[in-house]
Amino acid sequence: MLGGGVAGLTAAHELAERGFKVTVYEKKALGGKARSMDVPGSARGGRKPLPGEHGFRFIPGWYRNLPDTLRRIPFPGNANGCHDNLVSSSEVMLARIGKEDIRLPFQI
């Protein structure tokens, strides 16, 4: 597989479940725009840097198969795997450096 973003990792998961041996190739980091990354300068007292988020943190309607995939990825204590970690939201927030955040309400 080429690409370790949501689409590439979802395709890899589907193929692995069907018994194929899968290798994912990603130029930067697994997760693509949905990954966490270290916040520069946030490590203190020998601890690892704090995680910062990149990209968006919602599942838009065009990701039709992602909720099903999340249900099949085990997560301790969750009957529906990773899917049980999702929460509903009533707004989108665009965080900006040095400027006020933009908040856009939407209907569910």
mmCIF file of C-alpha atoms in Angstrom:
data_model
loop_
_atom_site.group_PDB
_atom_site.id
_atom_site.type_symbol
_atom_site.label_atom_id
_atom_site.label_comp_id
_atom_site.label_asym_id
_atom_site.label_seq_id
_atom_site.Cartn_x
_atom_site.Cartn_y
_atom_site.Cartn_z
ATOM 1 C CA MET A 1 0.000 0.000 0.000
ATOM 2 C CA LEU A 2 1.145 3.506 -0.692
ATOM 3 C CA GLY A 3 0.080 6.106 1.833
ATOM 4 C CA GLY A 4 -0.367 5.836 5.569
ATOM 5 C CA GLY A 5 -3.278 8.246 5.927
ATOM 6 C CA VAL A 6 -6.846 7.289 6.769
ATOM 7 C CA ALA A 7 -7.539 5.908 3.282
ATOM 8 C CA GLY A 8 -4.316 3.889 3.011
ATOM 9 C CA LEU A 9 -4.551 2.473 6.531
ATOM 10 C CA THR A 10 -8.222 1.582 6.017
ATOM 11 C CA ALA A 11 -7.402 -0.247 2.773
ATOM 12 C CA ALA A 12 -4.490 -2.027 4.488
ATOM 13 C CA HIS A 13 -6.771 -3.097 7.350
ATOM 14 C CA GLU A 14 -9.373 -4.459 4.932
ATOM 15 C CA LEU A 15 -6.750 -6.460 3.028
ATOM 16 C CA ALA A 16 -5.099 -7.798 6.203
ATOM 17 C CA GLU A 17 -8.484 -9.006 7.482
ATOM 18 C CA ARG A 18 -8.857 -10.934 4.248
ATOM 19 C CA GLY A 19 -5.535 -12.702 4.778
ATOM 20 C CA PHE A 20 -3.254 -10.621 2.571
ATOM 21 C CA LYS A 21 0.227 -9.677 3.767
ATOM 22 C CA VAL A 22 0.277 -5.883 3.715
ATOM 23 C CA THR A 23 3.161 -3.424 3.812
ATOM 24 C CA VAL A 24 2.315 0.274 4.127
ATOM 25 C CA TYR A 25 4.740 2.795 2.651
ATOM 26 C CA GLU A 26 4.493 6.355 3.910
ATOM 27 C CA LYS A 27 6.977 9.128 3.222
ATOM 28 C CA LYS A 28 6.403 11.008 6.496
ATOM 29 C CA ALA A 29 4.348 9.442 9.312
ATOM 30 C CA LEU A 30 1.494 6.959 9.635
ATOM 31 C CA GLY A 31 -1.836 8.672 10.063
ATOM 32 C CA GLY A 32 -1.389 11.385 7.436
ATOM 33 C CA LYS A 33 -3.372 14.483 8.364
ATOM 34 C CA ALA A 34 -5.131 12.523 11.132
ATOM 35 C CA ARG A 35 -1.946 11.915 13.126
ATOM 36 C CA SER A 36 -0.617 13.343 16.354
ATOM 37 C CA MET A 37 2.848 14.844 16.436
ATOM 38 C CA ASP A 38 5.215 16.209 19.056
ATOM 39 C CA VAL A 39 4.790 19.861 20.049
ATOM 40 C CA PRO A 40 8.267 21.420 19.770
ATOM 41 C CA GLY A 41 9.677 22.658 23.080
ATOM 42 C CA SER A 42 6.984 20.985 25.223
ATOM 43 C CA ALA A 43 9.204 18.270 26.773
ATOM 44 C CA ARG A 44 10.072 18.987 30.402
ATOM 45 C CA GLY A 45 11.859 17.075 33.164
ATOM 46 C CA GLY A 46 12.884 14.131 30.991
ATOM 47 C CA ARG A 47 9.320 13.585 29.733
ATOM 48 C CA LYS A 48 8.350 13.140 26.108
ATOM 49 C CA PRO A 49 6.935 16.138 24.217
ATOM 50 C CA LEU A 50 3.198 16.744 24.462
ATOM 51 C CA PRO A 51 1.141 15.509 21.493
ATOM 52 C CA GLY A 52 -0.250 18.067 19.078
ATOM 53 C CA GLU A 53 -2.940 17.354 16.540
ATOM 54 C CA HIS A 54 -2.644 17.844 12.811
ATOM 55 C CA GLY A 55 -5.523 18.017 10.401
ATOM 56 C CA PHE A 56 -9.126 17.433 11.293
ATOM 57 C CA ARG A 57 -10.744 15.358 14.023
ATOM 58 C CA PHE A 58 -14.124 14.441 12.623
ATOM 59 C CA ILE A 59 -15.561 11.796 10.357
ATOM 60 C CA PRO A 60 -17.258 13.492 7.420
ATOM 61 C CA GLY A 61 -20.059 11.799 5.518
ATOM 62 C CA TRP A 62 -17.818 10.933 2.571
ATOM 63 C CA TYR A 63 -15.852 8.505 4.789
ATOM 64 C CA ARG A 64 -18.718 6.005 4.502
ATOM 65 C CA ASN A 65 -16.707 2.896 5.432
ATOM 66 C CA LEU A 66 -14.588 4.341 8.236
ATOM 67 C CA PRO A 67 -17.175 3.893 11.044
ATOM 68 C CA ASP A 68 -17.443 0.177 10.176
ATOM 69 C CA THR A 69 -13.651 -0.157 10.156
ATOM 70 C CA LEU A 70 -13.432 1.586 13.555
ATOM 71 C CA ARG A 71 -15.941 -0.928 14.978
ATOM 72 C CA ARG A 72 -13.630 -3.786 13.928
ATOM 73 C CA ILE A 73 -10.470 -2.321 15.506
ATOM 74 C CA PRO A 74 -10.332 -3.623 19.110
ATOM 75 C CA PHE A 75 -10.094 -1.160 21.987
ATOM 76 C CA PRO A 76 -9.985 -2.441 25.593
ATOM 77 C CA GLY A 77 -13.366 -2.164 27.302
ATOM 78 C CA ASN A 78 -15.284 -1.091 24.172
ATOM 79 C CA ALA A 79 -17.847 -3.466 22.685
ATOM 80 C CA ASN A 80 -17.666 -1.582 19.368
ATOM 81 C CA GLY A 81 -13.877 -1.146 19.296
ATOM 82 C CA CYS A 82 -12.438 2.278 18.487
ATOM 83 C CA HIS A 83 -15.834 3.449 17.246
ATOM 84 C CA ASP A 84 -17.022 3.745 20.875
ATOM 85 C CA ASN A 85 -14.473 6.546 21.378
ATOM 86 C CA LEU A 86 -16.284 8.844 18.922
ATOM 87 C CA VAL A 87 -18.383 11.718 20.271
ATOM 88 C CA SER A 88 -20.912 13.995 18.596
ATOM 89 C CA SER A 89 -20.171 17.662 18.055
ATOM 90 C CA SER A 90 -22.288 20.684 17.258
ATOM 91 C CA GLU A 91 -19.537 22.918 15.875
ATOM 92 C CA VAL A 92 -16.322 22.987 13.925
ATOM 93 C CA MET A 93 -13.390 24.954 15.325
ATOM 94 C CA LEU A 94 -10.521 26.152 13.187
ATOM 95 C CA ALA A 95 -7.603 26.911 15.507
ATOM 96 C CA ARG A 96 -5.242 29.602 14.236
ATOM 97 C CA ILE A 97 -1.855 30.715 15.480
ATOM 98 C CA GLY A 98 -1.824 34.328 16.585
ATOM 99 C CA LYS A 99 -5.477 34.878 15.665
ATOM 100 C CA GLU A 100 -8.844 34.163 17.230
ATOM 101 C CA ASP A 101 -10.205 30.661 16.601
ATOM 102 C CA ILE A 102 -13.063 30.354 14.132
ATOM 103 C CA ARG A 103 -16.107 28.441 15.413
ATOM 104 C CA LEU A 104 -18.765 27.309 12.957
ATOM 105 C CA PRO A 105 -21.949 25.694 14.277
ATOM 106 C CA PHE A 106 -23.580 22.921 12.294
ATOM 107 C CA GLN A 107 -26.650 20.749 12.601
ATOM 108 C CA ILE A 108 -26.346 17.026 13.203
#
